[in-house]
Amino acid sequence: MPLYHFLVRAIMSTSQFISESRGQYKTKAYAAADAKSQLNPTTIPRRDPGQNDVQIEILFCGICHSDLHQVRNEWSAMPTVYPCVPGHEIVGRVIKVGSAVTKFKPGDLAAVGCMVDSDGNCSQCHVGLEQFCPNMTLTYNSPDKHIGGVTYGGYSDNIVVKEHFVLHVPTNLNLAGVAPLLCAGITTYSPIRHWGVTKGKKVGVIGLGGLGHMAVKFAHALGAYIVVFTTSPNKKEDAHRLGADDVIVTQDTDQMSKHTGSFDFILDTVSAEHDINIYLQLLRPDGNLTIVGAPDKPHAISAMSLLFNRRSLSGSLIGGIAETQEMLDFCSKHNITADVEVIPIQKVNEAYERLLRADVKYRFSIDMTSFKSR
Ligand code: NAP
Ligand code: ZN
């Protein structure tokens, strides 16, 4: 009997897999063919929606610096599989739902971030930390268990995603500015909440890019005193407008040293190699510096920077699904969106070059109706 049960279960799970993997359709996308090539128009396969799936027409997709790292194969720990269709800041409208879907119906607004699946059974999934599930599937560049190959992201005109990984979009916010919340938003909101940023705390934000400007908005909404560290003197005025109480251009070492030993929390959002010891010195006793920026080159940390004042250094990766919904609802309540420059998909390569020069205020959001004008 146990063998019979085993066989029945094996056949059932195989047939389920086959029925899930059977139907596919083609959709438009922009893909990179290798680490050196530009993104070009192409068509990609998507699975037909299964019973737990939501099919979404993509309206906007933000451009995250991670897209650029991945497209150019800059992360040795996460090699890129080509063709690569990036994009994990997705907002759109539901066009079809599977028979078991209960939270969405055609016509609803919907959003998708950096993950599209996880095992749902592990200790991390059980506490809403799907991003740490050992079997988590990223929105792009993860093995696609439905149709083979790798998953393809949001630089595309539609996508099919398991319901659990689809978020509700507040209806009072500008959609182009909501898209970046799905990565830049949750990646900064999560550590800011985790490390207890609130009124009366002194918070530093290093780098005023896509992530950094969201961190300033969240910390400001929570009532913290905020200091922005930037390499770009021309961002000073914006930093104040976004909610910073003080702005330090990091080349000014005198200004930096005035803050020694005074910060409760510092968030490092920098995408390129830089020295973090100078920021560790600025933490007060038991202060924390969290890294979210992901340059490939390892950081050199002086032990002394941590020993004195019992400082701590940590990292943070996006956020779980429930927390992402909480962040979207927080944004709805506080009227927070990303500051975006909306571009057509045809300008994506130009946008990447500008991102490298820190020349974006403060996130590119691709308007997917531009696919129709191709
Ligand atoms: P971004 O918009 O390009 O912003 C990065 C900012 O870093 C720049 O605007 C610039 O700010 C500063 N910067 C750039 N080069 C620098 C250098 N050489 N030295 C010092 N500062 C420099 O990028 P993003 O989309 O916010 O992403 C930032 C990083 O976070 C990327 O590495 C990305 O992969 C990573 N990320 C991590 C997660 C996660 O889950 N942990 C999620 C998303 C993204 P100033 O002009 O103000 O100096
Ligand atoms: Zn991202």
mmCIF file with all atom_site columns, C-alpha atoms in Angstrom, residues 156-226:
data_model
loop_
_atom_site.group_PDB
_atom_site.id
_atom_site.type_symbol
_atom_site.label_atom_id
_atom_site.label_alt_id
_atom_site.label_comp_id
_atom_site.label_asym_id
_atom_site.label_entity_id
_atom_site.label_seq_id
_atom_site.pdbx_PDB_ins_code
_atom_site.Cartn_x
_atom_site.Cartn_y
_atom_site.Cartn_z
_atom_site.occupancy
_atom_site.B_iso_or_equiv
_atom_site.pdbx_formal_charge
_atom_site.auth_seq_id
_atom_site.auth_comp_id
_atom_site.auth_asym_id
_atom_site.auth_atom_id
_atom_site.pdbx_PDB_model_num
ATOM 1  C CA . SER A 1 156 ? 7.650  43.169 -20.890 1.00 0.00 ? 156 SER A CA 1
ATOM 2  C CA . ASP A 1 157 ? 4.012  43.796 -21.674 1.00 0.00 ? 157 ASP A CA 1
ATOM 3  C CA . ASN A 1 158 ? 2.570  41.111 -19.461 1.00 0.00 ? 158 ASN A CA 1
ATOM 4  C CA . ILE A 1 159 ? 3.388  38.485 -16.845 1.00 0.00 ? 159 ILE A CA 1
ATOM 5  C CA . VAL A 1 160 ? 1.827  35.525 -15.033 1.00 0.00 ? 160 VAL A CA 1
ATOM 6  C CA . VAL A 1 161 ? 2.466  35.262 -11.294 1.00 0.00 ? 161 VAL A CA 1
ATOM 7  C CA . LYS A 1 162 ? 1.246  33.020 -8.463  1.00 0.00 ? 162 LYS A CA 1
ATOM 8  C CA . GLU A 1 163 ? -1.402 34.878 -6.453  1.00 0.00 ? 163 GLU A CA 1
ATOM 9  C CA . HIS A 1 164 ? 0.549  34.883 -3.168  1.00 0.00 ? 164 HIS A CA 1
ATOM 10 C CA . PHE A 1 165 ? 3.256  37.006 -4.811  1.00 0.00 ? 165 PHE A CA 1
ATOM 11 C CA . VAL A 1 166 ? 0.865  39.590 -6.260  1.00 0.00 ? 166 VAL A CA 1
ATOM 12 C CA . LEU A 1 167 ? 0.266  42.754 -4.206  1.00 0.00 ? 167 LEU A CA 1
ATOM 13 C CA . HIS A 1 168 ? -2.724 45.070 -3.989  1.00 0.00 ? 168 HIS A CA 1
ATOM 14 C CA . VAL A 1 169 ? -2.034 48.587 -5.259  1.00 0.00 ? 169 VAL A CA 1
ATOM 15 C CA . PRO A 1 170 ? -3.525 51.569 -3.407  1.00 0.00 ? 170 PRO A CA 1
ATOM 16 C CA . THR A 1 171 ? -5.843 53.488 -5.731  1.00 0.00 ? 171 THR A CA 1
ATOM 17 C CA . ASN A 1 172 ? -4.879 56.971 -4.472  1.00 0.00 ? 172 ASN A CA 1
ATOM 18 C CA . LEU A 1 173 ? -1.284 56.897 -5.770  1.00 0.00 ? 173 LEU A CA 1
ATOM 19 C CA . ASN A 1 174 ? 0.333  57.720 -9.116  1.00 0.00 ? 174 ASN A CA 1
ATOM 20 C CA . LEU A 1 175 ? 1.072  54.365 -10.776 1.00 0.00 ? 175 LEU A CA 1
ATOM 21 C CA . ALA A 1 176 ? 4.387  55.331 -12.412 1.00 0.00 ? 176 ALA A CA 1
ATOM 22 C CA . GLY A 1 177 ? 5.637  56.305 -8.948  1.00 0.00 ? 177 GLY A CA 1
ATOM 23 C CA . VAL A 1 178 ? 4.209  53.172 -7.294  1.00 0.00 ? 178 VAL A CA 1
ATOM 24 C CA . ALA A 1 179 ? 6.236  50.751 -9.462  1.00 0.00 ? 179 ALA A CA 1
ATOM 25 C CA . PRO A 1 180 ? 9.588  51.519 -7.732  1.00 0.00 ? 180 PRO A CA 1
ATOM 26 C CA . LEU A 1 181 ? 8.020  50.847 -4.333  1.00 0.00 ? 181 LEU A CA 1
ATOM 27 C CA . LEU A 1 182 ? 8.096  47.143 -5.219  1.00 0.00 ? 182 LEU A CA 1
ATOM 28 C CA . CYS A 1 183 ? 11.884 47.033 -4.821  1.00 0.00 ? 183 CYS A CA 1
ATOM 29 C CA . ALA A 1 184 ? 13.375 50.410 -3.856  1.00 0.00 ? 184 ALA A CA 1
ATOM 30 C CA . GLY A 1 185 ? 10.438 50.930 -1.475  1.00 0.00 ? 185 GLY A CA 1
ATOM 31 C CA . ILE A 1 186 ? 10.402 47.622 0.370   1.00 0.00 ? 186 ILE A CA 1
ATOM 32 C CA . THR A 1 187 ? 14.223 47.314 0.426   1.00 0.00 ? 187 THR A CA 1
ATOM 33 C CA . THR A 1 188 ? 14.476 50.525 2.450   1.00 0.00 ? 188 THR A CA 1
ATOM 34 C CA . TYR A 1 189 ? 11.211 50.266 4.421   1.00 0.00 ? 189 TYR A CA 1
ATOM 35 C CA . SER A 1 190 ? 12.069 46.807 5.800   1.00 0.00 ? 190 SER A CA 1
ATOM 36 C CA . PRO A 1 191 ? 15.401 47.647 7.533   1.00 0.00 ? 191 PRO A CA 1
ATOM 37 C CA . ILE A 1 192 ? 14.064 51.034 8.634   1.00 0.00 ? 192 ILE A CA 1
ATOM 38 C CA . ARG A 1 193 ? 11.244 49.234 10.478  1.00 0.00 ? 193 ARG A CA 1
ATOM 39 C CA . HIS A 1 194 ? 13.452 46.362 11.645  1.00 0.00 ? 194 HIS A CA 1
ATOM 40 C CA . TRP A 1 195 ? 15.961 48.730 13.297  1.00 0.00 ? 195 TRP A CA 1
ATOM 41 C CA . GLY A 1 196 ? 13.256 50.787 14.984  1.00 0.00 ? 196 GLY A CA 1
ATOM 42 C CA . VAL A 1 197 ? 13.549 54.100 13.157  1.00 0.00 ? 197 VAL A CA 1
ATOM 43 C CA . THR A 1 198 ? 11.113 56.489 14.747  1.00 0.00 ? 198 THR A CA 1
ATOM 44 C CA . LYS A 1 199 ? 10.761 60.021 16.105  1.00 0.00 ? 199 LYS A CA 1
ATOM 45 C CA . GLY A 1 200 ? 13.817 61.056 18.077  1.00 0.00 ? 200 GLY A CA 1
ATOM 46 C CA . LYS A 1 201 ? 16.252 58.769 16.208  1.00 0.00 ? 201 LYS A CA 1
ATOM 47 C CA . LYS A 1 202 ? 19.129 60.115 14.160  1.00 0.00 ? 202 LYS A CA 1
ATOM 48 C CA . VAL A 1 203 ? 19.300 58.347 10.804  1.00 0.00 ? 203 VAL A CA 1
ATOM 49 C CA . GLY A 1 204 ? 21.894 58.525 8.027   1.00 0.00 ? 204 GLY A CA 1
ATOM 50 C CA . VAL A 1 205 ? 21.192 57.628 4.409   1.00 0.00 ? 205 VAL A CA 1
ATOM 51 C CA . ILE A 1 206 ? 24.248 57.051 2.178   1.00 0.00 ? 206 ILE A CA 1
ATOM 52 C CA . GLY A 1 207 ? 23.595 57.630 -1.538  1.00 0.00 ? 207 GLY A CA 1
ATOM 53 C CA . LEU A 1 208 ? 20.630 59.566 -2.872  1.00 0.00 ? 208 LEU A CA 1
ATOM 54 C CA . GLY A 1 209 ? 19.563 57.291 -5.706  1.00 0.00 ? 209 GLY A CA 1
ATOM 55 C CA . GLY A 1 210 ? 16.446 55.144 -6.193  1.00 0.00 ? 210 GLY A CA 1
ATOM 56 C CA . LEU A 1 211 ? 16.759 53.374 -2.835  1.00 0.00 ? 211 LEU A CA 1
ATOM 57 C CA . GLY A 1 212 ? 18.234 56.342 -0.965  1.00 0.00 ? 212 GLY A CA 1
ATOM 58 C CA . HIS A 1 213 ? 15.467 58.770 -1.841  1.00 0.00 ? 213 HIS A CA 1
ATOM 59 C CA . MET A 1 214 ? 12.840 56.258 -0.683  1.00 0.00 ? 214 MET A CA 1
ATOM 60 C CA . ALA A 1 215 ? 14.725 55.766 2.604   1.00 0.00 ? 215 ALA A CA 1
ATOM 61 C CA . VAL A 1 216 ? 14.606 59.529 3.193   1.00 0.00 ? 216 VAL A CA 1
ATOM 62 C CA . LYS A 1 217 ? 10.851 59.610 2.533   1.00 0.00 ? 217 LYS A CA 1
ATOM 63 C CA . PHE A 1 218 ? 10.133 56.709 4.915   1.00 0.00 ? 218 PHE A CA 1
ATOM 64 C CA . ALA A 1 219 ? 12.404 57.917 7.729   1.00 0.00 ? 219 ALA A CA 1
ATOM 65 C CA . HIS A 1 220 ? 10.874 61.388 7.388   1.00 0.00 ? 220 HIS A CA 1
ATOM 66 C CA . ALA A 1 221 ? 7.323  60.018 7.571   1.00 0.00 ? 221 ALA A CA 1
ATOM 67 C CA . LEU A 1 222 ? 8.346  58.177 10.761  1.00 0.00 ? 222 LEU A CA 1
ATOM 68 C CA . GLY A 1 223 ? 9.608  61.416 12.318  1.00 0.00 ? 223 GLY A CA 1
ATOM 69 C CA . ALA A 1 224 ? 13.364 60.701 12.426  1.00 0.00 ? 224 ALA A CA 1
ATOM 70 C CA . TYR A 1 225 ? 16.142 63.307 12.132  1.00 0.00 ? 225 TYR A CA 1
ATOM 71 C CA . ILE A 1 226 ? 17.767 62.539 8.780   1.00 0.00 ? 226 ILE A CA 1
#
